[in-house]
Short mmCIF file of C-alpha atoms and ligand atoms in Angstrom, two decimals:
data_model
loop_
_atom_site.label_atom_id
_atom_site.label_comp_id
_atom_site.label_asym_id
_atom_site.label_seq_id
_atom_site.Cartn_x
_atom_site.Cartn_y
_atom_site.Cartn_z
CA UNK H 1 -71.49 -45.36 13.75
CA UNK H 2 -70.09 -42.44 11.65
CA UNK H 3 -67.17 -43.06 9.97
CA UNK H 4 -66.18 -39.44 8.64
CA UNK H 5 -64.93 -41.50 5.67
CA UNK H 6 -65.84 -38.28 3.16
CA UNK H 7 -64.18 -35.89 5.75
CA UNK H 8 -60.85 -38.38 5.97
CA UNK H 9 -60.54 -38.45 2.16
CA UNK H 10 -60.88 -34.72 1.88
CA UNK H 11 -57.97 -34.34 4.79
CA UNK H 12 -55.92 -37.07 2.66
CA UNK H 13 -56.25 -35.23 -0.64
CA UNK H 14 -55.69 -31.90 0.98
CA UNK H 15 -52.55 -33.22 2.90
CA UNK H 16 -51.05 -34.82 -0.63
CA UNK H 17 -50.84 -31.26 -2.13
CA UNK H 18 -49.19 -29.41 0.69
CA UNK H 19 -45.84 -28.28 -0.63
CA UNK H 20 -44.19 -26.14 1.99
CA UNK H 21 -44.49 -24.53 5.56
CA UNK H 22 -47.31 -22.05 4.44
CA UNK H 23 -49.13 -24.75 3.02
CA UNK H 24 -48.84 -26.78 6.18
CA UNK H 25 -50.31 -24.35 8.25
CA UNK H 26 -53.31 -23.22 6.26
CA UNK H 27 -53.82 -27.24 6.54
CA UNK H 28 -53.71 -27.00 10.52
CA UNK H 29 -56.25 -23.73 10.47
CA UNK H 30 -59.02 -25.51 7.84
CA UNK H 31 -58.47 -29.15 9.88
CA UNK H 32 -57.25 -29.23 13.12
CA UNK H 33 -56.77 -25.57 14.57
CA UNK H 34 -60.21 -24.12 16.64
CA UNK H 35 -62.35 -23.47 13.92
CA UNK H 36 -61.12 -26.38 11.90
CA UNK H 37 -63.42 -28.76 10.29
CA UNK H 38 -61.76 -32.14 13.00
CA UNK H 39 -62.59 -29.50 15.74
CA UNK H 40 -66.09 -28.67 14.07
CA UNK H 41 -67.16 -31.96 14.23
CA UNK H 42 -67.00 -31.84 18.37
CA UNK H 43 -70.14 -29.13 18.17
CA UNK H 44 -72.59 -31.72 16.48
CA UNK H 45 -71.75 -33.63 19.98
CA UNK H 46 -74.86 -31.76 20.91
CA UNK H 47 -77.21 -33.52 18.28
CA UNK H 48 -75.99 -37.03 19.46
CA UNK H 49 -77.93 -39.54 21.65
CA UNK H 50 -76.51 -39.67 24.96
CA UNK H 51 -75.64 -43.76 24.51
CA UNK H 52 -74.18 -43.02 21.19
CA UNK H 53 -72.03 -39.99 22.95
CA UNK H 54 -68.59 -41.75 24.09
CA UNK H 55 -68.62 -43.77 21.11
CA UNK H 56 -69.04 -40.24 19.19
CA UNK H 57 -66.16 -38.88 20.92
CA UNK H 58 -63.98 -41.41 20.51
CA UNK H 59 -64.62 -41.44 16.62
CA UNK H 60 -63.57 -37.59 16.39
CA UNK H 61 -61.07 -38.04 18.55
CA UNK H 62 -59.48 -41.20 16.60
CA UNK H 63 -60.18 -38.82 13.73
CA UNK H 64 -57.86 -35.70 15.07
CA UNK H 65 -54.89 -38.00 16.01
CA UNK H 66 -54.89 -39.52 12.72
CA UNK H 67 -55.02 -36.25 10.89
CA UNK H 68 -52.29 -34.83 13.84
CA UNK H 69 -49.78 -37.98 12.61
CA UNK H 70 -50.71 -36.82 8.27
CA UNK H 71 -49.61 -33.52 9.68
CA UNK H 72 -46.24 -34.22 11.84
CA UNK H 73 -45.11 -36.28 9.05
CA UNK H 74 -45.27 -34.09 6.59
CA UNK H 75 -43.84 -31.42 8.65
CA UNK H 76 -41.23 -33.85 8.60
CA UNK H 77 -40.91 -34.33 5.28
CA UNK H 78 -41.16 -30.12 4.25
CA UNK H 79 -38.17 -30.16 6.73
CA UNK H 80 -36.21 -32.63 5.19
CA UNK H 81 -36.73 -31.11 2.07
CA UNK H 82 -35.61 -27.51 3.43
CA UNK H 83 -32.44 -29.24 4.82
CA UNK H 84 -31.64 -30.69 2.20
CA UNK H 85 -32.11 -27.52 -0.25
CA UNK H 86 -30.08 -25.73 2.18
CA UNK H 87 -27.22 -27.91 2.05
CA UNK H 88 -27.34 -28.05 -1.76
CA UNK H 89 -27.23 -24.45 -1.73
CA UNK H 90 -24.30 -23.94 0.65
CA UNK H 91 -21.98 -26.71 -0.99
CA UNK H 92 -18.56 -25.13 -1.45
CA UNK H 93 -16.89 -27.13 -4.31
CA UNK H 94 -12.87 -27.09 -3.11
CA UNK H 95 -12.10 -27.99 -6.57
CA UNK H 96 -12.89 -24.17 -7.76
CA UNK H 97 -9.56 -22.24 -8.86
CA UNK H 98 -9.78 -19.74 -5.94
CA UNK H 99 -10.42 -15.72 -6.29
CA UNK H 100 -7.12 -13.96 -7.06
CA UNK H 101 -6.04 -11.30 -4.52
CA UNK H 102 -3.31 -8.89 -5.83
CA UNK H 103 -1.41 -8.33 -2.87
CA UNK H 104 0.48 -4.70 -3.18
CA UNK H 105 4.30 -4.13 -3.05
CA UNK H 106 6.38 -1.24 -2.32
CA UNK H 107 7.27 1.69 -4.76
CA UNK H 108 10.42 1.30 -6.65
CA UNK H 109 11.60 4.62 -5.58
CA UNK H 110 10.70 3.31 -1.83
CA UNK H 111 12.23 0.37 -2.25
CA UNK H 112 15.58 2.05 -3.58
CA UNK H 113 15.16 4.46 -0.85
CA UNK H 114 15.19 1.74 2.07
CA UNK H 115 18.04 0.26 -0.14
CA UNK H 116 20.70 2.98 0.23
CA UNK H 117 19.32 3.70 3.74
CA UNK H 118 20.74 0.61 4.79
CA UNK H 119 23.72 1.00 2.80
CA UNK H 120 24.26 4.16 4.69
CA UNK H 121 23.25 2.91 7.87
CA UNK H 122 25.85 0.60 7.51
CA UNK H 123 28.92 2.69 7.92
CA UNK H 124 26.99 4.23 10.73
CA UNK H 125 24.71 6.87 9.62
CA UNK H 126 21.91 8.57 11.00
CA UNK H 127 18.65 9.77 10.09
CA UNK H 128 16.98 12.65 9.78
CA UNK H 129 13.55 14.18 7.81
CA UNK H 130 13.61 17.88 7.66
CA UNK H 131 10.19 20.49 6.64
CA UNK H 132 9.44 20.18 3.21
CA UNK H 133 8.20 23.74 3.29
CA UNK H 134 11.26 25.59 4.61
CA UNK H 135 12.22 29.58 4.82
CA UNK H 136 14.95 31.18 2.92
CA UNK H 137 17.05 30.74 5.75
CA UNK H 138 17.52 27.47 5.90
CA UNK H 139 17.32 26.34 1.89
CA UNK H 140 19.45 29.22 1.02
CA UNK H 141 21.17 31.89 2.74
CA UNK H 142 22.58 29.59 5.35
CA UNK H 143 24.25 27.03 2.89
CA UNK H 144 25.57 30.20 1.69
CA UNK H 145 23.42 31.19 -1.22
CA UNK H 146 23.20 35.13 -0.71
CA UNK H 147 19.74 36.55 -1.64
CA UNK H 148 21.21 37.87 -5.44
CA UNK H 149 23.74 35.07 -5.82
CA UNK H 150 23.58 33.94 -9.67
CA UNK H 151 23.49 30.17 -8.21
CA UNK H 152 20.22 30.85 -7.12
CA UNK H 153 18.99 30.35 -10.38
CA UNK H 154 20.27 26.54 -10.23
CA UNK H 155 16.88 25.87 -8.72
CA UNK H 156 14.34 26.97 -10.21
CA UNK H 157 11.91 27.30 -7.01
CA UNK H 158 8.35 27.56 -5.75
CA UNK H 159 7.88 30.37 -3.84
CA UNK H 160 5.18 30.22 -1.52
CA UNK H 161 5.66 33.71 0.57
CA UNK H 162 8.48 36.16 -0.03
CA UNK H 163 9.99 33.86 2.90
CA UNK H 164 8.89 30.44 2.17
CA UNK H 165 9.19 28.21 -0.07
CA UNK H 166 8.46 24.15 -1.20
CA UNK H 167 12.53 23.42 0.07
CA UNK H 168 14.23 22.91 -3.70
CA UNK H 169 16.81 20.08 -1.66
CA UNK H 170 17.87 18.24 1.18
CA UNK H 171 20.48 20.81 2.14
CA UNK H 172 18.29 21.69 4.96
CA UNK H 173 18.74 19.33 6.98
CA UNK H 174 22.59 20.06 6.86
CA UNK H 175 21.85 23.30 8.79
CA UNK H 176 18.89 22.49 10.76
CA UNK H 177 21.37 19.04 11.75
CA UNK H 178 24.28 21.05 13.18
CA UNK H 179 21.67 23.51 14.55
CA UNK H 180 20.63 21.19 16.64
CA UNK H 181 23.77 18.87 17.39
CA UNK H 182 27.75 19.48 17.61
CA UNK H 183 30.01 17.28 16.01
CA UNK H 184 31.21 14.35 15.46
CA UNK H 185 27.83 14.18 13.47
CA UNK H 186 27.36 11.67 10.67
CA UNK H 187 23.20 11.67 9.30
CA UNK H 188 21.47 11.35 6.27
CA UNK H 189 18.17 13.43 5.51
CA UNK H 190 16.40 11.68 2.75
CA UNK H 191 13.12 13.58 1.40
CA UNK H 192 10.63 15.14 -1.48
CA UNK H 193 12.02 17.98 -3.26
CA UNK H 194 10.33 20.72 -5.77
CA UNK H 195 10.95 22.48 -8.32
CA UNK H 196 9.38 23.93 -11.28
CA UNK H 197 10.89 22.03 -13.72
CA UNK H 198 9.44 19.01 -16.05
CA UNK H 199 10.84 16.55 -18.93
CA UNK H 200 11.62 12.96 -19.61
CA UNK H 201 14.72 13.14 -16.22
CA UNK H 202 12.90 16.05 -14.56
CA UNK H 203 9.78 16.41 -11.97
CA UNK H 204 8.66 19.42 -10.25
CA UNK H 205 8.56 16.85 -7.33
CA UNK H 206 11.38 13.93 -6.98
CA UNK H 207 13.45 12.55 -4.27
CA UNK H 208 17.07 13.42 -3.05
CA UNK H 209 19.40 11.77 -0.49
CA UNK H 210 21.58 14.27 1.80
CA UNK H 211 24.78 13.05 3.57
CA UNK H 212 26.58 15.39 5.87
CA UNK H 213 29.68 13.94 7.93
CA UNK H 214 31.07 16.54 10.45
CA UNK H 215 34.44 15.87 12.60
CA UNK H 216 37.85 16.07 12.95
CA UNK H 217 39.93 15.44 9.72
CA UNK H 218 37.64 14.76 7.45
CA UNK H 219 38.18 15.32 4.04
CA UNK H 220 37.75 14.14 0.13
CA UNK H 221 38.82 11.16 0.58
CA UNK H 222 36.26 10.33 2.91
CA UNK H 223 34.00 10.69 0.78
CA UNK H 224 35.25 9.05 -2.05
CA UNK H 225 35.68 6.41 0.25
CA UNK H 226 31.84 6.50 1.49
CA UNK H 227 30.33 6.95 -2.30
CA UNK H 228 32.72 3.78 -3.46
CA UNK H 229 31.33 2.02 -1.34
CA UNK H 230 27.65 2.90 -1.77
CA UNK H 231 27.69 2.24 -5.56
CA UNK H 232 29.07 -0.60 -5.23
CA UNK H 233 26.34 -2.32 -3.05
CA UNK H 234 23.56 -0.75 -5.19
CA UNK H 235 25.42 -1.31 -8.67
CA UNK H 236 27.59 -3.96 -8.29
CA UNK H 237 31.14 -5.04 -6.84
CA UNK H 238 33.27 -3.85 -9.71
CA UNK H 239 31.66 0.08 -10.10
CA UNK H 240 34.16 2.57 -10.09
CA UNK H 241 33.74 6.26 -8.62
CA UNK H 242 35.39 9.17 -10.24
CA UNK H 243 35.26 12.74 -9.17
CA UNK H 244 34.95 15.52 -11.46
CA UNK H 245 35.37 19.30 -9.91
CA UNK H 246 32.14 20.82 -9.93
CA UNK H 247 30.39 24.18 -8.45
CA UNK H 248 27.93 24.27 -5.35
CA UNK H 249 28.14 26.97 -2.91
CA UNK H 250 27.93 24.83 0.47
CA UNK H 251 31.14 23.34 -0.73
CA UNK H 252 34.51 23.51 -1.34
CA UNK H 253 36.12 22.12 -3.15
CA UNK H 254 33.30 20.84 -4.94
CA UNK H 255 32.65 17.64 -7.19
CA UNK H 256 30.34 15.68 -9.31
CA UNK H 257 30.77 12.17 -8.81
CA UNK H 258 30.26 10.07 -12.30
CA UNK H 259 30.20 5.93 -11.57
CA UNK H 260 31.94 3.35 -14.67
CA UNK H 261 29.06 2.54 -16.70
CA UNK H 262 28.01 -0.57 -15.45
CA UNK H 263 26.00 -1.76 -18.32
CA UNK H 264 29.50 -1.33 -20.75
CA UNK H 265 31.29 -3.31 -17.63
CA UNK H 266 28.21 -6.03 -18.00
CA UNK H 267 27.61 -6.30 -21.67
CA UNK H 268 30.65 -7.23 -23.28
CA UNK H 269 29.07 -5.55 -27.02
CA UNK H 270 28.99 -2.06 -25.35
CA UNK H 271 32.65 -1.60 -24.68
CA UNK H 272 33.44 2.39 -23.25
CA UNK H 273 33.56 4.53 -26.09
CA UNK H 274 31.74 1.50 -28.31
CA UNK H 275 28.52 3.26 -28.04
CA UNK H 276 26.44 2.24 -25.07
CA UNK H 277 23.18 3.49 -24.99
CA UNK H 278 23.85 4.73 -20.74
CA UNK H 279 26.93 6.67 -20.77
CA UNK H 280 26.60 7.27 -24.38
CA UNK H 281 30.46 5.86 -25.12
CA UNK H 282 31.90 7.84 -22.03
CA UNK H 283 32.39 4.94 -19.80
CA UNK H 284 31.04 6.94 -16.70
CA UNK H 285 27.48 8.07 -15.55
CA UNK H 286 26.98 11.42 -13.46
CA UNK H 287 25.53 10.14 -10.47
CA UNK H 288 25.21 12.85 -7.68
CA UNK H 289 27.06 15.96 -6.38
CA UNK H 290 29.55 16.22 -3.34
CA UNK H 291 32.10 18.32 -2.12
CA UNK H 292 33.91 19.45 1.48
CA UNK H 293 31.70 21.49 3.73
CA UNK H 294 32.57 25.08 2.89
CA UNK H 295 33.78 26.69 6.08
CA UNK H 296 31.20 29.50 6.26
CA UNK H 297 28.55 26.62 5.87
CA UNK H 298 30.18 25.54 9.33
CA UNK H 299 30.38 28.84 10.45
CA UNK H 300 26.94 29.76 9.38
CA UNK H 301 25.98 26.73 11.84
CA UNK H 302 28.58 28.09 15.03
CA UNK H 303 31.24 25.25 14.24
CA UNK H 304 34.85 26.19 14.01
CA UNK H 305 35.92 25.71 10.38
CA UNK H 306 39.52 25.17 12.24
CA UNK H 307 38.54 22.48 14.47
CA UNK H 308 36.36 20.55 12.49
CA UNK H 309 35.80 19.89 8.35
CA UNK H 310 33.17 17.80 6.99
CA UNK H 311 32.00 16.44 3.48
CA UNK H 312 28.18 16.59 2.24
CA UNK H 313 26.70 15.01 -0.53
CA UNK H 314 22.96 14.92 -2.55
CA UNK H 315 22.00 12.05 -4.80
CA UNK H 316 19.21 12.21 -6.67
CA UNK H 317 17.11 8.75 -5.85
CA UNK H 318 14.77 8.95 -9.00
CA UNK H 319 18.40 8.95 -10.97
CA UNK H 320 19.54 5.99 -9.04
CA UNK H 321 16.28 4.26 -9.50
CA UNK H 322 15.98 5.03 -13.12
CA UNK H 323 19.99 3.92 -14.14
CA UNK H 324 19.49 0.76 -11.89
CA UNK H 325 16.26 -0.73 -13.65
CA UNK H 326 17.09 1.07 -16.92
CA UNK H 327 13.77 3.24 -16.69
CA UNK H 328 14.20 6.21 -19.32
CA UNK H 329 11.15 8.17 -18.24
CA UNK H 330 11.23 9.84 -14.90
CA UNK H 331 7.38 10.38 -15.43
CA UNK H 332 6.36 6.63 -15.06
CA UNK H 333 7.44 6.40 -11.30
CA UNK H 334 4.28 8.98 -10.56
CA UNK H 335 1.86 7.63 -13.09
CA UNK H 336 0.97 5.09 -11.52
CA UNK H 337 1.82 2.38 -14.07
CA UNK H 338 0.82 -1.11 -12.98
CA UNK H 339 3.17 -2.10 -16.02
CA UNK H 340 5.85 -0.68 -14.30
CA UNK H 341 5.03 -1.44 -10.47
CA UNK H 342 4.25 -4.71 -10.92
CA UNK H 343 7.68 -5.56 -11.91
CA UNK H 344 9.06 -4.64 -8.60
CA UNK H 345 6.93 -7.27 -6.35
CA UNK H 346 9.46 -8.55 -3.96
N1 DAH Q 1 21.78 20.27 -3.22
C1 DAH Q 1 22.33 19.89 -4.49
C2 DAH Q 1 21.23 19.82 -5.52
O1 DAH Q 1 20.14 19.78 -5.21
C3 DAH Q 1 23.02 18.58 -4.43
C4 DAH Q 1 24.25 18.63 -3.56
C5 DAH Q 1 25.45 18.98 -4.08
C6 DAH Q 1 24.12 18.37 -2.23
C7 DAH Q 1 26.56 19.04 -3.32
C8 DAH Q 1 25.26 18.43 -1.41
C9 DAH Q 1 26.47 18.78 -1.99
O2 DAH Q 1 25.23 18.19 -0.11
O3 DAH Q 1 27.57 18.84 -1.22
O4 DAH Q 1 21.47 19.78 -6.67
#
């Protein structure tokens, strides 16, 4: 009786040196697929005595499910293997300081911006964002700034047609506000301004604040009353407001409105007139420009001057920004210096 003894040791020493799937299958094809040796050895059937047949056949057959078990196990095995390579591989060790994300935060000139918003807000304003390409109409004629008035030359603009222009202010919005809305009216028109200007507190693009309050009786002190206020939430209880008489042509009277020097009023060494760096010994700080509607401004618009008055106001926000944080260079709010923005994560 054969015992394919050779054929078994060759299928053992082939079966001891498979390594992976590929391997495993070449092994099926050369042993146990259709033209496999195991499957071979059913063709020399033929050659067999017909008593010695079954026995035959039984032989092979012991021999197929014997190689058929060498094979399942080690498909077992390569899959173990696998499994266990893949696990290795997709460990995730929790102890592993975790990747860093630098989450953003807002712009300090944004964030100042939302700041006196709110402020504002408070004692009831409104808001509104005018063009920032506006006509002559509108930035000057109408806020009473004749076409050859000398206070043109305040601003030095872009022009971008013999019409329009990048708007030099928020002033605007005062006429395009009462164009579209009678009094009492009470709004606030922050936005980017231009002009072609540049040095360490000048940009040819920065920020302003308009105020315009139009009704019955109003008058300076209102705004006094208004600006106290507002410097006070953004610079601290104790700031003081003083009003110096100044020259626009949208109002009249007109002031600039200086605030105490709160870094003399915080650092006991800088006393006013001791030499503080901020108001340079003054004791006050220029802070923004004001003044009473002028009645052709109101007039310009269709509102009675006699009926109503109204007080208007611009603040620069850069300014406000820059004396807040102590920031000397208005360039570094546009350079995008992470030195600088970082500071003002929230
Ligand atoms: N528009 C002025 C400027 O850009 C600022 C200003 C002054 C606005 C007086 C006003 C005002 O509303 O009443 O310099």
């Amino acid at each position: 009786m054969k015992d394919f003894g050779e054929i078994k040791e060759q299928v053992k020493a082939k079966i001891a040196e498979v390594k992976d799937g590929a391997q495993l299958s070449e092994f099926w094809q050369s042993y146990l697929g259709k033209t496999g040796v195991i499957s071979g050895l059913m063709k020399e059937m033929k050659s067999v005595p017909p008593e010695e047949k079954p026995n035959f056949g039984k032989a092979v057959n012991d021999v197929r499910v014997w190689a058929q078990e060498l094979y399942q196990t080690k498909q077992a095995e390569i899959k173990q293997r696998e499994l266990e390579r893949r696990y290795e591989r997709e460990t995730v060790d929790v102890t592993m300081p975790a990747l860093k994300r630098a989450p953003g935060n807002l712009h300090p000139i944004t964030l100042i911006k939302q700041e006196m918003i709110e402020v504002f807000a408070g004692m009831g304003f409104d808001i509104y964002e005018g063009p920032e390409i506006e006509d002559d109409d509108h930035n000057f004629t109408r806020l009473n700034v004749a076409k050859d008035h000398p206070s043109r030359d305040m601003q030095d603009t872009f022009w971008l047609t013999e019409d329009l222009l990048l708007r030099t202010h928020t002033s605007p919005g005062q006429i395009r506000t009462m164009d579209a809305k009678k009094p009492p009216i009470k709004v606030l028109v922050p936005g980017k301004v231009f002009r072609s200007d540049s040095d360490a507190t000048h940009s040819p693009m920065f920020s302003q604040m308009e105020g315009l309050v139009v009704d019955k009786g109003i008058t300076l002190c209102d705004l006094q009353g208004m600006l106290d206020r507002f410097v006070q939430q953004i610079f601290g209880g104790g700031t003081k407001t003083r009003l110096r008489p100044s020259y626009f042509p949208f109002t009249e009277p007109s002031v600039e409105v200086d605030v105490s020097c709160f870094e003399c009023a915080r650092e006991t060494e800088f006393l006013p007139g001791n030499g503080c760096p901020l108001c340079k010994g003054t004791g006050w700080i220029e802070v923004l420009g004001g003044g009473v509607v002028n009645k052709k401004v109101l007039e310009n618009c269709g509102i009675d001057p006699e009926e109503y008055s109204g007080l208007a106001f611009g603040i620069g926000i850069e300014r406000i920004t820059m004396l807040k944080y102590g920031i000397p260079n208005m360039g570094l709010f546009f350079e995008n210096n992470l030195d600088l923005l970082q500071q003002f994560k929230g």
